[in-house]
Structures are given as C-alpha cells and as structure tokens.
Short mmCIF file of C-alpha atoms in Angstrom, two decimals:
data_model
loop_
_atom_site.label_atom_id
_atom_site.label_comp_id
_atom_site.label_asym_id
_atom_site.label_seq_id
_atom_site.Cartn_x
_atom_site.Cartn_y
_atom_site.Cartn_z
CA UNK A 1 7.90 -24.46 -24.50
CA UNK A 2 9.79 -25.35 -21.33
CA UNK A 3 11.55 -21.97 -21.34
CA UNK A 4 8.31 -19.99 -21.04
CA UNK A 5 6.95 -21.94 -18.08
CA UNK A 6 8.75 -19.88 -15.39
CA UNK A 7 7.55 -16.64 -17.00
CA UNK A 8 4.02 -17.98 -17.26
CA UNK A 9 4.20 -19.01 -13.61
CA UNK A 10 5.28 -15.51 -12.58
CA UNK A 11 2.50 -13.99 -14.72
CA UNK A 12 -0.13 -16.30 -13.21
CA UNK A 13 1.11 -15.52 -9.69
CA UNK A 14 0.95 -11.78 -10.39
CA UNK A 15 -2.59 -11.99 -11.77
CA UNK A 16 -3.70 -14.19 -8.87
CA UNK A 17 -2.25 -11.76 -6.30
CA UNK A 18 -3.90 -8.82 -8.07
CA UNK A 19 -7.29 -10.55 -8.20
CA UNK A 20 -7.11 -11.52 -4.52
CA UNK A 21 -6.12 -8.00 -3.42
CA UNK A 22 -8.71 -6.29 -5.60
CA UNK A 23 -11.47 -8.73 -4.66
CA UNK A 24 -10.92 -8.14 -0.93
CA UNK A 25 -10.95 -4.37 -1.36
CA UNK A 26 -13.99 -4.33 -3.66
CA UNK A 27 -15.93 -6.76 -1.46
CA UNK A 28 -15.39 -4.59 1.62
CA UNK A 29 -16.25 -1.41 -0.30
CA UNK A 30 -19.47 -2.81 -1.72
CA UNK A 31 -20.39 -4.44 1.57
CA UNK A 32 -20.21 -1.00 3.16
CA UNK A 33 -22.78 0.25 0.65
CA UNK A 34 -24.93 -2.85 1.14
CA UNK A 35 -25.02 -3.08 4.93
CA UNK A 36 -25.53 0.64 5.60
CA UNK A 37 -28.18 0.71 2.90
CA UNK A 38 -29.95 -2.21 4.58
CA UNK A 39 -29.69 -0.53 7.98
CA UNK A 40 -31.14 2.61 6.40
CA UNK A 41 -34.10 0.75 4.89
CA UNK A 42 -32.83 0.62 1.28
CA UNK A 43 -33.24 -2.75 -0.40
CA UNK A 44 -30.30 -4.23 -2.33
CA UNK A 45 -31.45 -6.37 -5.25
CA UNK A 46 -27.99 -7.60 -6.33
CA UNK A 47 -24.59 -7.80 -4.65
CA UNK A 48 -22.06 -8.76 -7.34
CA UNK A 49 -18.38 -9.49 -6.99
CA UNK A 50 -17.13 -9.18 -10.54
CA UNK A 51 -18.84 -8.35 -13.82
CA UNK A 52 -20.05 -10.33 -16.80
CA UNK A 53 -21.47 -13.86 -16.88
CA UNK A 54 -22.62 -15.08 -13.47
CA UNK A 55 -20.72 -18.14 -12.21
CA UNK A 56 -22.58 -18.61 -8.94
CA UNK A 57 -25.52 -16.94 -7.21
CA UNK A 58 -27.98 -17.35 -4.38
CA UNK A 59 -30.79 -15.26 -2.93
CA UNK A 60 -30.74 -14.60 0.82
CA UNK A 61 -33.69 -14.22 3.16
CA UNK A 62 -33.70 -10.44 2.61
CA UNK A 63 -34.28 -10.93 -1.11
CA UNK A 64 -30.77 -9.90 -2.18
CA UNK A 65 -29.11 -11.89 -4.93
CA UNK A 66 -25.45 -12.54 -4.10
CA UNK A 67 -23.42 -13.46 -7.14
CA UNK A 68 -19.89 -14.19 -8.32
CA UNK A 69 -19.22 -13.10 -11.90
CA UNK A 70 -16.58 -14.16 -14.42
CA UNK A 71 -14.60 -10.89 -14.63
CA UNK A 72 -13.09 -10.35 -11.15
CA UNK A 73 -12.05 -6.73 -11.65
CA UNK A 74 -14.63 -4.87 -9.61
CA UNK A 75 -18.12 -5.26 -8.25
CA UNK A 76 -21.32 -3.43 -7.49
CA UNK A 77 -24.50 -3.30 -5.43
CA UNK A 78 -27.71 -2.69 -7.39
CA UNK A 79 -30.40 -1.20 -5.18
CA UNK A 80 -34.12 -1.15 -5.81
CA UNK A 81 -34.85 1.49 -8.46
CA UNK A 82 -31.32 1.52 -9.91
CA UNK A 83 -31.06 1.36 -13.68
CA UNK A 84 -27.46 0.12 -13.64
CA UNK A 85 -24.43 -0.67 -11.47
CA UNK A 86 -23.61 3.05 -11.20
CA UNK A 87 -26.94 3.70 -9.41
CA UNK A 88 -28.51 5.52 -12.33
CA UNK A 89 -32.20 6.13 -11.85
CA UNK A 90 -34.70 3.74 -13.47
CA UNK A 91 -37.59 6.19 -13.81
CA UNK A 92 -40.11 3.67 -15.09
CA UNK A 93 -39.37 1.24 -12.25
CA UNK A 94 -39.60 4.00 -9.64
CA UNK A 95 -42.95 5.22 -11.02
CA UNK A 96 -44.34 1.70 -10.78
CA UNK A 97 -43.60 1.47 -7.03
CA UNK A 98 -46.09 2.39 -4.35
CA UNK A 99 -45.07 4.80 -1.56
CA UNK A 100 -43.89 2.05 0.79
CA UNK A 101 -41.78 0.34 -1.87
CA UNK A 102 -40.43 3.67 -3.11
CA UNK A 103 -39.06 4.30 0.39
CA UNK A 104 -37.06 1.07 0.01
CA UNK A 105 -35.43 2.28 -3.22
CA UNK A 106 -32.19 4.22 -3.45
CA UNK A 107 -33.91 7.13 -5.19
CA UNK A 108 -36.97 7.25 -2.93
CA UNK A 109 -35.23 6.98 0.43
CA UNK A 110 -34.63 10.04 2.64
CA UNK A 111 -31.56 12.11 1.84
CA UNK A 112 -29.73 11.06 5.01
CA UNK A 113 -30.16 7.37 4.12
CA UNK A 114 -28.89 7.82 0.57
CA UNK A 115 -25.90 9.90 1.68
CA UNK A 116 -24.97 7.43 4.42
CA UNK A 117 -25.22 4.50 2.00
CA UNK A 118 -23.00 6.21 -0.58
CA UNK A 119 -20.39 7.34 1.96
CA UNK A 120 -20.20 3.89 3.56
CA UNK A 121 -18.16 2.36 0.70
CA UNK A 122 -15.07 4.58 1.07
CA UNK A 123 -15.45 4.61 4.87
CA UNK A 124 -15.36 0.80 4.94
CA UNK A 125 -12.19 0.91 2.81
CA UNK A 126 -10.56 3.16 5.41
CA UNK A 127 -11.76 0.88 8.24
CA UNK A 128 -10.28 -2.15 6.44
CA UNK A 129 -6.96 -0.32 6.09
CA UNK A 130 -6.89 0.66 9.76
CA UNK A 131 -7.63 -2.90 10.86
CA UNK A 132 -4.97 -4.39 8.56
CA UNK A 133 -2.30 -1.86 9.53
CA UNK A 134 -3.09 -2.45 13.21
CA UNK A 135 -3.14 -6.23 12.77
CA UNK A 136 0.25 -6.30 11.05
CA UNK A 137 1.73 -4.15 13.82
CA UNK A 138 0.26 -6.38 16.55
CA UNK A 139 1.60 -9.53 14.87
CA UNK A 140 5.07 -8.21 14.08
CA UNK A 141 5.49 -6.07 17.21
CA UNK A 142 7.43 -2.85 17.56
CA UNK A 143 11.12 -2.34 18.14
CA UNK A 144 11.98 -1.47 21.72
CA UNK A 145 13.31 2.01 22.41
CA UNK A 146 16.17 0.42 24.36
CA UNK A 147 19.34 -0.01 22.26
CA UNK A 148 19.53 -3.69 23.15
CA UNK A 149 20.73 -6.39 20.76
CA UNK A 150 17.98 -8.90 20.00
CA UNK A 151 18.27 -11.84 17.63
CA UNK A 152 21.35 -12.15 15.44
CA UNK A 153 20.96 -11.93 11.67
CA UNK A 154 22.39 -14.44 9.22
CA UNK A 155 25.61 -12.69 8.14
CA UNK A 156 29.01 -13.59 6.65
CA UNK A 157 31.22 -15.58 9.03
CA UNK A 158 33.96 -12.91 9.15
CA UNK A 159 31.57 -10.27 10.53
CA UNK A 160 32.42 -9.31 14.13
CA UNK A 161 29.13 -8.99 16.00
CA UNK A 162 27.80 -8.09 19.41
CA UNK A 163 26.04 -10.67 21.55
CA UNK A 164 22.29 -11.01 21.98
CA UNK A 165 21.26 -9.14 25.13
CA UNK A 166 24.04 -6.54 24.93
CA UNK A 167 22.83 -3.05 25.86
CA UNK A 168 24.69 -0.49 23.75
CA UNK A 169 25.96 2.54 25.71
CA UNK A 170 28.22 4.20 23.13
CA UNK A 171 29.38 3.80 19.52
CA UNK A 172 32.62 5.38 18.35
CA UNK A 173 32.71 7.40 21.57
CA UNK A 174 29.21 8.83 20.97
CA UNK A 175 26.76 8.16 23.86
CA UNK A 176 23.73 6.00 23.08
CA UNK A 177 20.51 6.16 25.08
CA UNK A 178 17.83 4.96 22.64
CA UNK A 179 17.62 2.79 19.55
CA UNK A 180 17.06 5.95 17.50
CA UNK A 181 20.50 7.14 18.69
CA UNK A 182 22.07 4.06 17.09
CA UNK A 183 20.65 5.03 13.69
CA UNK A 184 21.58 8.68 14.14
CA UNK A 185 25.18 7.92 15.12
CA UNK A 186 25.49 5.39 12.28
CA UNK A 187 24.66 8.20 9.86
CA UNK A 188 27.53 10.38 11.13
CA UNK A 189 30.32 7.87 11.73
CA UNK A 190 33.00 7.47 9.05
CA UNK A 191 32.63 4.18 7.23
CA UNK A 192 34.87 1.40 8.57
CA UNK A 193 34.82 -2.36 8.90
CA UNK A 194 34.99 -2.17 12.71
CA UNK A 195 34.00 0.51 15.22
CA UNK A 196 34.32 0.69 19.01
CA UNK A 197 31.35 -0.02 21.27
CA UNK A 198 30.68 0.20 24.97
CA UNK A 199 28.03 -2.33 26.02
CA UNK A 200 26.52 -3.67 29.20
CA UNK A 201 26.95 -7.44 29.24
CA UNK A 202 26.27 -9.72 32.20
CA UNK A 203 26.14 -6.75 34.58
CA UNK A 204 29.43 -5.25 33.39
CA UNK A 205 30.26 -2.40 31.05
CA UNK A 206 32.88 -3.53 28.54
CA UNK A 207 34.56 -2.09 25.44
CA UNK A 208 34.44 -4.18 22.27
CA UNK A 209 35.12 -3.72 18.57
CA UNK A 210 32.39 -4.90 16.23
CA UNK A 211 31.09 -4.32 12.74
CA UNK A 212 29.70 -0.97 11.62
CA UNK A 213 26.16 -0.70 13.09
CA UNK A 214 24.17 -0.01 9.90
CA UNK A 215 25.55 -2.38 7.33
CA UNK A 216 24.54 -2.58 3.65
CA UNK A 217 22.03 -5.37 4.35
CA UNK A 218 18.75 -5.53 2.43
CA UNK A 219 15.95 -4.99 4.93
CA UNK A 220 13.16 -4.51 2.37
CA UNK A 221 12.88 -4.48 -1.42
CA UNK A 222 10.52 -2.00 -3.07
CA UNK A 223 8.12 -3.58 -5.60
CA UNK A 224 8.80 -2.66 -9.24
CA UNK A 225 12.23 -1.23 -8.33
CA UNK A 226 15.61 -1.79 -9.96
CA UNK A 227 16.60 -4.04 -7.06
CA UNK A 228 13.52 -6.25 -7.40
CA UNK A 229 13.92 -6.48 -11.17
CA UNK A 230 17.57 -7.50 -10.65
CA UNK A 231 16.59 -10.29 -8.25
CA UNK A 232 17.92 -8.76 -5.02
CA UNK A 233 16.31 -10.39 -1.98
CA UNK A 234 15.64 -9.52 1.64
CA UNK A 235 18.64 -10.52 3.77
CA UNK A 236 21.22 -10.00 1.01
CA UNK A 237 24.41 -8.28 2.17
CA UNK A 238 26.14 -6.01 -0.36
CA UNK A 239 29.87 -6.53 0.03
CA UNK A 240 31.24 -4.31 -2.75
CA UNK A 241 30.15 -1.93 -5.51
CA UNK A 242 32.11 -1.90 -8.77
CA UNK A 243 34.87 -3.75 -6.91
CA UNK A 244 35.10 -1.27 -4.02
CA UNK A 245 34.30 -2.79 -0.58
CA UNK A 246 31.41 -1.18 1.31
CA UNK A 247 30.98 -1.37 5.08
CA UNK A 248 28.08 0.99 5.77
CA UNK A 249 24.69 1.45 4.15
CA UNK A 250 25.67 5.08 3.61
CA UNK A 251 28.44 3.83 1.26
CA UNK A 252 25.74 2.22 -0.89
CA UNK A 253 23.58 5.34 -0.80
CA UNK A 254 26.52 7.51 -1.89
CA UNK A 255 27.42 5.16 -4.75
CA UNK A 256 23.83 5.05 -6.01
CA UNK A 257 23.45 8.84 -5.88
CA UNK A 258 26.80 9.40 -7.59
CA UNK A 259 25.99 6.95 -10.39
CA UNK A 260 23.31 9.26 -11.87
CA UNK A 261 21.65 6.20 -13.35
CA UNK A 262 24.76 4.44 -14.65
CA UNK A 263 24.91 0.66 -14.19
CA UNK A 264 26.45 -0.58 -10.92
CA UNK A 265 27.92 -4.03 -10.30
CA UNK A 266 27.14 -5.35 -6.82
CA UNK A 267 28.90 -8.29 -5.16
CA UNK A 268 26.31 -9.80 -2.82
CA UNK A 269 26.54 -12.35 -0.02
CA UNK A 270 23.45 -14.54 0.11
CA UNK A 271 23.11 -17.46 2.51
CA UNK A 272 26.81 -18.32 2.39
CA UNK A 273 27.30 -17.79 -1.34
CA UNK A 274 28.61 -14.84 -3.37
CA UNK A 275 26.68 -13.63 -6.41
CA UNK A 276 27.11 -10.70 -8.78
CA UNK A 277 24.23 -8.41 -9.73
CA UNK A 278 24.19 -5.53 -12.23
CA UNK A 279 21.54 -2.82 -12.06
CA UNK A 280 20.97 0.82 -12.93
CA UNK A 281 19.50 3.18 -10.31
CA UNK A 282 16.26 4.90 -11.27
CA UNK A 283 15.00 8.41 -10.64
CA UNK A 284 12.11 8.34 -8.17
CA UNK A 285 9.93 10.97 -6.54
CA UNK A 286 9.62 10.48 -2.78
CA UNK A 287 7.69 12.35 -0.06
CA UNK A 288 10.02 14.68 1.86
CA UNK A 289 9.79 15.19 5.64
CA UNK A 290 9.07 18.89 5.11
CA UNK A 291 6.16 18.13 2.78
CA UNK A 292 6.12 17.88 -0.99
CA UNK A 293 8.40 15.57 -2.92
CA UNK A 294 12.08 15.21 -3.73
CA UNK A 295 13.64 13.43 -6.70
CA UNK A 296 16.44 10.98 -5.96
CA UNK A 297 18.36 8.17 -7.61
CA UNK A 298 17.41 4.88 -5.96
CA UNK A 299 17.68 1.13 -6.46
CA UNK A 300 14.72 0.37 -4.18
CA UNK A 301 16.05 -1.14 -0.96
CA UNK A 302 16.15 -0.11 2.68
CA UNK A 303 18.94 -1.03 5.06
CA UNK A 304 19.13 -2.06 8.68
CA UNK A 305 21.35 -2.78 11.65
CA UNK A 306 23.54 -5.86 11.84
CA UNK A 307 21.30 -7.13 14.64
CA UNK A 308 17.56 -7.36 15.20
CA UNK A 309 16.38 -4.95 17.92
CA UNK A 310 14.36 -6.34 20.78
CA UNK A 311 10.68 -6.48 19.84
CA UNK A 312 7.85 -5.44 22.17
CA UNK A 313 4.24 -6.46 21.85
CA UNK A 314 1.84 -3.70 20.79
CA UNK A 315 -1.53 -3.31 22.50
CA UNK A 316 -4.82 -3.07 20.62
CA UNK A 317 -5.39 0.62 21.34
CA UNK A 318 -1.89 1.63 20.34
CA UNK A 319 -2.11 -0.48 17.16
CA UNK A 320 -5.43 1.11 16.15
CA UNK A 321 -3.97 4.56 16.74
CA UNK A 322 -1.00 3.70 14.55
CA UNK A 323 -3.38 2.34 11.91
CA UNK A 324 -5.34 5.60 11.85
CA UNK A 325 -2.10 7.58 11.57
CA UNK A 326 -0.89 5.40 8.70
CA UNK A 327 -4.15 5.84 6.80
CA UNK A 328 -3.85 9.59 7.30
CA UNK A 329 -0.27 9.52 6.01
CA UNK A 330 -1.25 7.54 2.88
CA UNK A 331 -4.08 9.98 2.16
CA UNK A 332 -1.84 13.02 2.70
CA UNK A 333 0.98 11.72 0.48
CA UNK A 334 -1.49 10.58 -2.21
CA UNK A 335 -3.12 14.01 -2.41
CA UNK A 336 0.26 15.73 -2.33
CA UNK A 337 1.56 13.45 -5.06
CA UNK A 338 -1.49 14.07 -7.26
CA UNK A 339 -1.18 17.83 -6.83
CA UNK A 340 2.53 17.75 -7.63
CA UNK A 341 1.83 15.70 -10.77
CA UNK A 342 -0.84 18.19 -11.89
CA UNK A 343 1.52 21.14 -11.35
CA UNK A 344 4.40 19.34 -13.04
CA UNK A 345 6.59 19.29 -9.94
CA UNK A 346 7.01 15.51 -10.26
CA UNK A 347 6.65 13.10 -13.15
CA UNK A 348 3.16 11.90 -14.12
CA UNK A 349 4.73 8.44 -14.41
CA UNK A 350 4.11 8.14 -10.67
CA UNK A 351 0.46 7.38 -11.54
CA UNK A 352 0.10 3.62 -11.93
CA UNK A 353 -2.55 1.86 -13.98
CA UNK A 354 -3.89 -1.69 -13.77
CA UNK A 355 -0.71 -3.27 -15.08
CA UNK A 356 1.47 -1.43 -12.58
CA UNK A 357 -0.87 -2.23 -9.70
CA UNK A 358 -0.97 -5.89 -10.74
CA UNK A 359 2.83 -6.06 -10.87
CA UNK A 360 3.06 -4.41 -7.45
CA UNK A 361 0.51 -6.92 -6.10
CA UNK A 362 2.61 -9.85 -7.28
CA UNK A 363 5.83 -8.30 -5.99
CA UNK A 364 4.28 -7.65 -2.57
CA UNK A 365 2.85 -11.17 -2.37
CA UNK A 366 6.24 -12.66 -3.27
CA UNK A 367 7.76 -10.99 -0.16
CA UNK A 368 5.36 -12.69 2.24
CA UNK A 369 1.90 -12.30 3.72
CA UNK A 370 2.83 -9.38 5.95
CA UNK A 371 4.01 -7.29 2.98
CA UNK A 372 1.01 -8.39 0.90
CA UNK A 373 -1.49 -7.44 3.61
CA UNK A 374 0.25 -4.10 4.03
CA UNK A 375 -0.07 -3.50 0.30
CA UNK A 376 -3.78 -4.37 0.44
CA UNK A 377 -4.25 -1.79 3.21
CA UNK A 378 -2.42 0.90 1.21
CA UNK A 379 -4.42 0.09 -1.93
CA UNK A 380 -7.68 0.04 0.04
CA UNK A 381 -6.93 3.53 1.35
CA UNK A 382 -6.21 4.72 -2.19
CA UNK A 383 -9.46 3.19 -3.49
CA UNK A 384 -11.44 4.82 -0.68
CA UNK A 385 -9.81 8.19 -1.39
CA UNK A 386 -10.34 7.93 -5.16
CA UNK A 387 -14.03 7.15 -4.67
CA UNK A 388 -14.45 10.34 -2.64
CA UNK A 389 -13.27 12.55 -5.51
CA UNK A 390 -16.17 14.82 -6.60
CA UNK A 391 -16.55 13.15 -9.99
CA UNK A 392 -19.96 11.92 -11.16
CA UNK A 393 -20.09 8.10 -11.33
CA UNK A 394 -17.85 7.92 -8.23
CA UNK A 395 -19.24 8.01 -4.69
CA UNK A 396 -17.89 11.53 -4.23
CA UNK A 397 -19.93 12.69 -7.21
CA UNK A 398 -23.11 11.23 -5.72
CA UNK A 399 -22.35 12.97 -2.43
CA UNK A 400 -22.04 16.29 -4.31
CA UNK A 401 -25.48 15.68 -5.80
CA UNK A 402 -26.84 14.96 -2.31
CA UNK A 403 -25.22 18.15 -0.99
CA UNK A 404 -26.89 20.10 -3.79
CA UNK A 405 -30.23 18.56 -2.86
CA UNK A 406 -29.72 19.45 0.79
CA UNK A 407 -29.09 23.11 -0.11
CA UNK A 408 -31.58 23.51 -2.99
CA UNK A 409 -34.30 21.40 -1.48
CA UNK A 410 -34.55 19.26 -4.62
CA UNK A 411 -32.25 16.82 -6.49
CA UNK A 412 -30.68 17.74 -9.83
CA UNK A 413 -32.92 17.06 -12.81
CA UNK A 414 -32.72 13.69 -14.53
CA UNK A 415 -31.36 15.42 -17.64
CA UNK A 416 -28.60 17.12 -15.64
CA UNK A 417 -27.74 13.88 -13.85
CA UNK A 418 -27.36 12.01 -17.14
CA UNK A 419 -25.12 14.75 -18.52
CA UNK A 420 -22.95 14.84 -15.41
CA UNK A 421 -22.71 11.04 -15.30
CA UNK A 422 -21.57 10.99 -18.94
CA UNK A 423 -18.93 13.62 -18.20
CA UNK A 424 -17.80 11.72 -15.11
CA UNK A 425 -17.56 8.43 -16.97
CA UNK A 426 -15.51 10.13 -19.70
CA UNK A 427 -13.12 11.56 -17.10
CA UNK A 428 -12.66 8.20 -15.38
CA UNK A 429 -12.08 6.33 -18.65
CA UNK A 430 -9.59 9.02 -19.73
CA UNK A 431 -7.74 8.74 -16.43
CA UNK A 432 -7.63 4.94 -16.74
CA UNK A 433 -6.30 5.19 -20.29
CA UNK A 434 -3.65 7.70 -19.20
CA UNK A 435 -2.57 5.43 -16.33
CA UNK A 436 -2.45 2.46 -18.68
CA UNK A 437 -0.15 4.32 -21.08
CA UNK A 438 2.07 5.08 -18.07
CA UNK A 439 2.29 1.35 -17.34
CA UNK A 440 3.35 0.66 -20.92
CA UNK A 441 5.64 3.57 -21.76
CA UNK A 442 7.06 4.92 -18.50
CA UNK A 443 10.46 3.49 -17.46
#
C-alpha cells in the first residue's frame, strides 16, 4: 500500500493540473459566447462549467443560471431556444415564443448576432493566449542583445567561469558583438574544456580562459520526453555520456543523434552530487525553419550558456506583439503538423488525446507556474483553432451554416442541420477515439 502512494500522488497531481488547465480554457471560451451573445441581445439560460450532476448553481440578475457540474471536462452555454448544449434548435420552444422573445433566442436573432456569438468562443481563446504569452514575457523579461554576463549559474566547482558584468568581445578569436553571436560561435568552435575569451572588465579589455560557452546544461525539459521520464531536471549538468566526457552541448546532440535510439548512460551533476541516468532517445517530428517538419532523435532537453544573460524588462506593447506572433506561430505549426500527418509525411502519433494532454499538463505544472501558464496558452490556441474547423457541432461548422444563410438568404433546413450535426458528431468522436488510441499505443 505504501509503495503506490507516490504513484497515486503523481496521478492526482496530473489530473488536477489537467482539470485546472482545461477549466480555465473552457471557461474563457464559453464566456466569449456568453458575453458577446448578451451584448448582441441573445439570452443565455445556462452557463455550465462541466457536465453531469450540478454541484452548485445560482441565477444572476439577467436570468442566467450559472452552474458548476460534477464532470469538469468541458462546458457549455445554453441560449434561449437551444435544444441542447450543442445549440441544436428546439422547434417547439421557438414556436411558443412571441416576436420579442424570439429575437432574444439564438435561432431568432439576426444573422450578425448569431455569427458574432459563435465566433466569440475561439476568439476569446486566442485573446487569452495572447495575454498569457505577453504576461509571461513581461514577468520573465527578455535577454539583452549585449553579450554581457549576468547572474552566475549553479555549476560544478571546477568550472572556470567569467565574472558577472563581463562584456564578451571575442571567443576563440571570433569577434562577438551580440548575444546571438555567442550562440553562433559556440556552434562552430571545437569542443574543449576551456576556450579563450576577450572581455571588458572594470574598464579594461583582458584575455581570459574559461569554460566552453554553451555547456551541456539542462535549460528546459520537454514534457513526455525521454529526459522527463528518466527524471532529468532543469539545472542538471551532463558531465559524460557512456563514460566519455562532454564539454559542449553539441557533444550531447551528436551522441544522441548517433545513438539511433540505443540507450545512453549519462553521468549528471546535480546540486553538488553525481547521479547516473539511463535513457533511450526517441524519434520526434519537429517544425523546421524552412517550413514543414523534420524527424530527429531527441531526449527532450534544451541547453544554454554557462551564465545567465542580462535580462531587460519588456514593455506592454512589445509583449502584446510577441504574444500575437506566438499565437500565429502555434496556429501555423499546428496546421502544418495536421497536414503532414494527413499526407503521411510525419507520424500520426503526434496527435495527442486526453491522456497525453493530461500527462503534458502535469509535466508542465511540475516545472513551475511559468511553464504551466505557457502550456495553458498553447492549449488555448489549439482549442480555439480546433473549434474553427468547418465541422458541424463545432463553432466552425455553425459559422459555415451562417455563411450559407448569408449567401442563400435562408438557413439550412432542420432536416439537413440534424443530418450534418450527426455527421459532425461522428467525426469528432472518431477523432477523439483515434487520439485516445495514440495515447495508449504510441511510444
């Protein structure tokens, strides 16, 4: 009994993180429908977070019942005249309404009001993502373009380091003008324990020998990766691979690529202690700078410099701009990934289901609030994008119906709507089942 407690604790933490992330995203999505519908004169009868038995409810002054249900895996807004949570038409209820009340229903409101109400859910998801991405950037700041040494990292005692405040002018004889130059030069220098630097220190330019700039330190750990499964943590320093010392992050990259999935033994320095970790790199499909995807062997970590760069504060406007760009990047890579899965260019195992998303939620939460909020923003963007797909049942499907009405001058018939909704529901359930099998059977 005692042995299963840690596993149960991890499971409970994962489920809790998943429920929190999903609840935030769903609440924002449904609130978008609700508030724009209210602004457009459409009355919301029920705003529900969750499904099933109602745990708590209250009716506000607008006559909307706000409720919390027992199954916290979604939510809905039921407008006047809706037959169900998917906004199916309740013909009998609509017929019983007078003209004024019919205007307050989802199916009796003007086309512009219905379309705006439907589109508001995904749009609010994108707004949430932009705000979160911008907020994280404003809180964490942005690395200065100057190649100046900021705070020192916790590293092994025998590492030869530069001093905080040093301005790097050259590495290995290569001139350095920006922080980006440090990374670029680190990718071309031959691996060695020490390299030569020229730095400005206390008003003088001096030559010093110090550790290789981009060391095999763990900057981030990718959720559901080989590294995370093996227990590798942020701040770990990889000292050797299969007994061979490594000095540069490129040494680690080369060893992982050369392994072709064979198990590697890593000797890791962690907070003054040495530990040994065994793991097998995994094949992963990653977005390439030129567009599309490339397949590589990875263990799921990113590296960094042996020092923290100086951090600058980011203004609100710049942060919002970066947030918009990040949302655009997530949308672009998601669509590209889906297309490449459909064409068979990359593995369909890249599509995660509820189990995979829950595990990623827990892994992100375990790395701190900043990582967890970032994950929420990415997932919110994905939810907004998915809901815009032109599939009946989803918001995108409703918008297609509205577009048809705008062109034809009349909505689709009730019989056609029911048929399309059935087809859409079948497609969504099939996709969910496929993603669930990926969670269970994909490596």
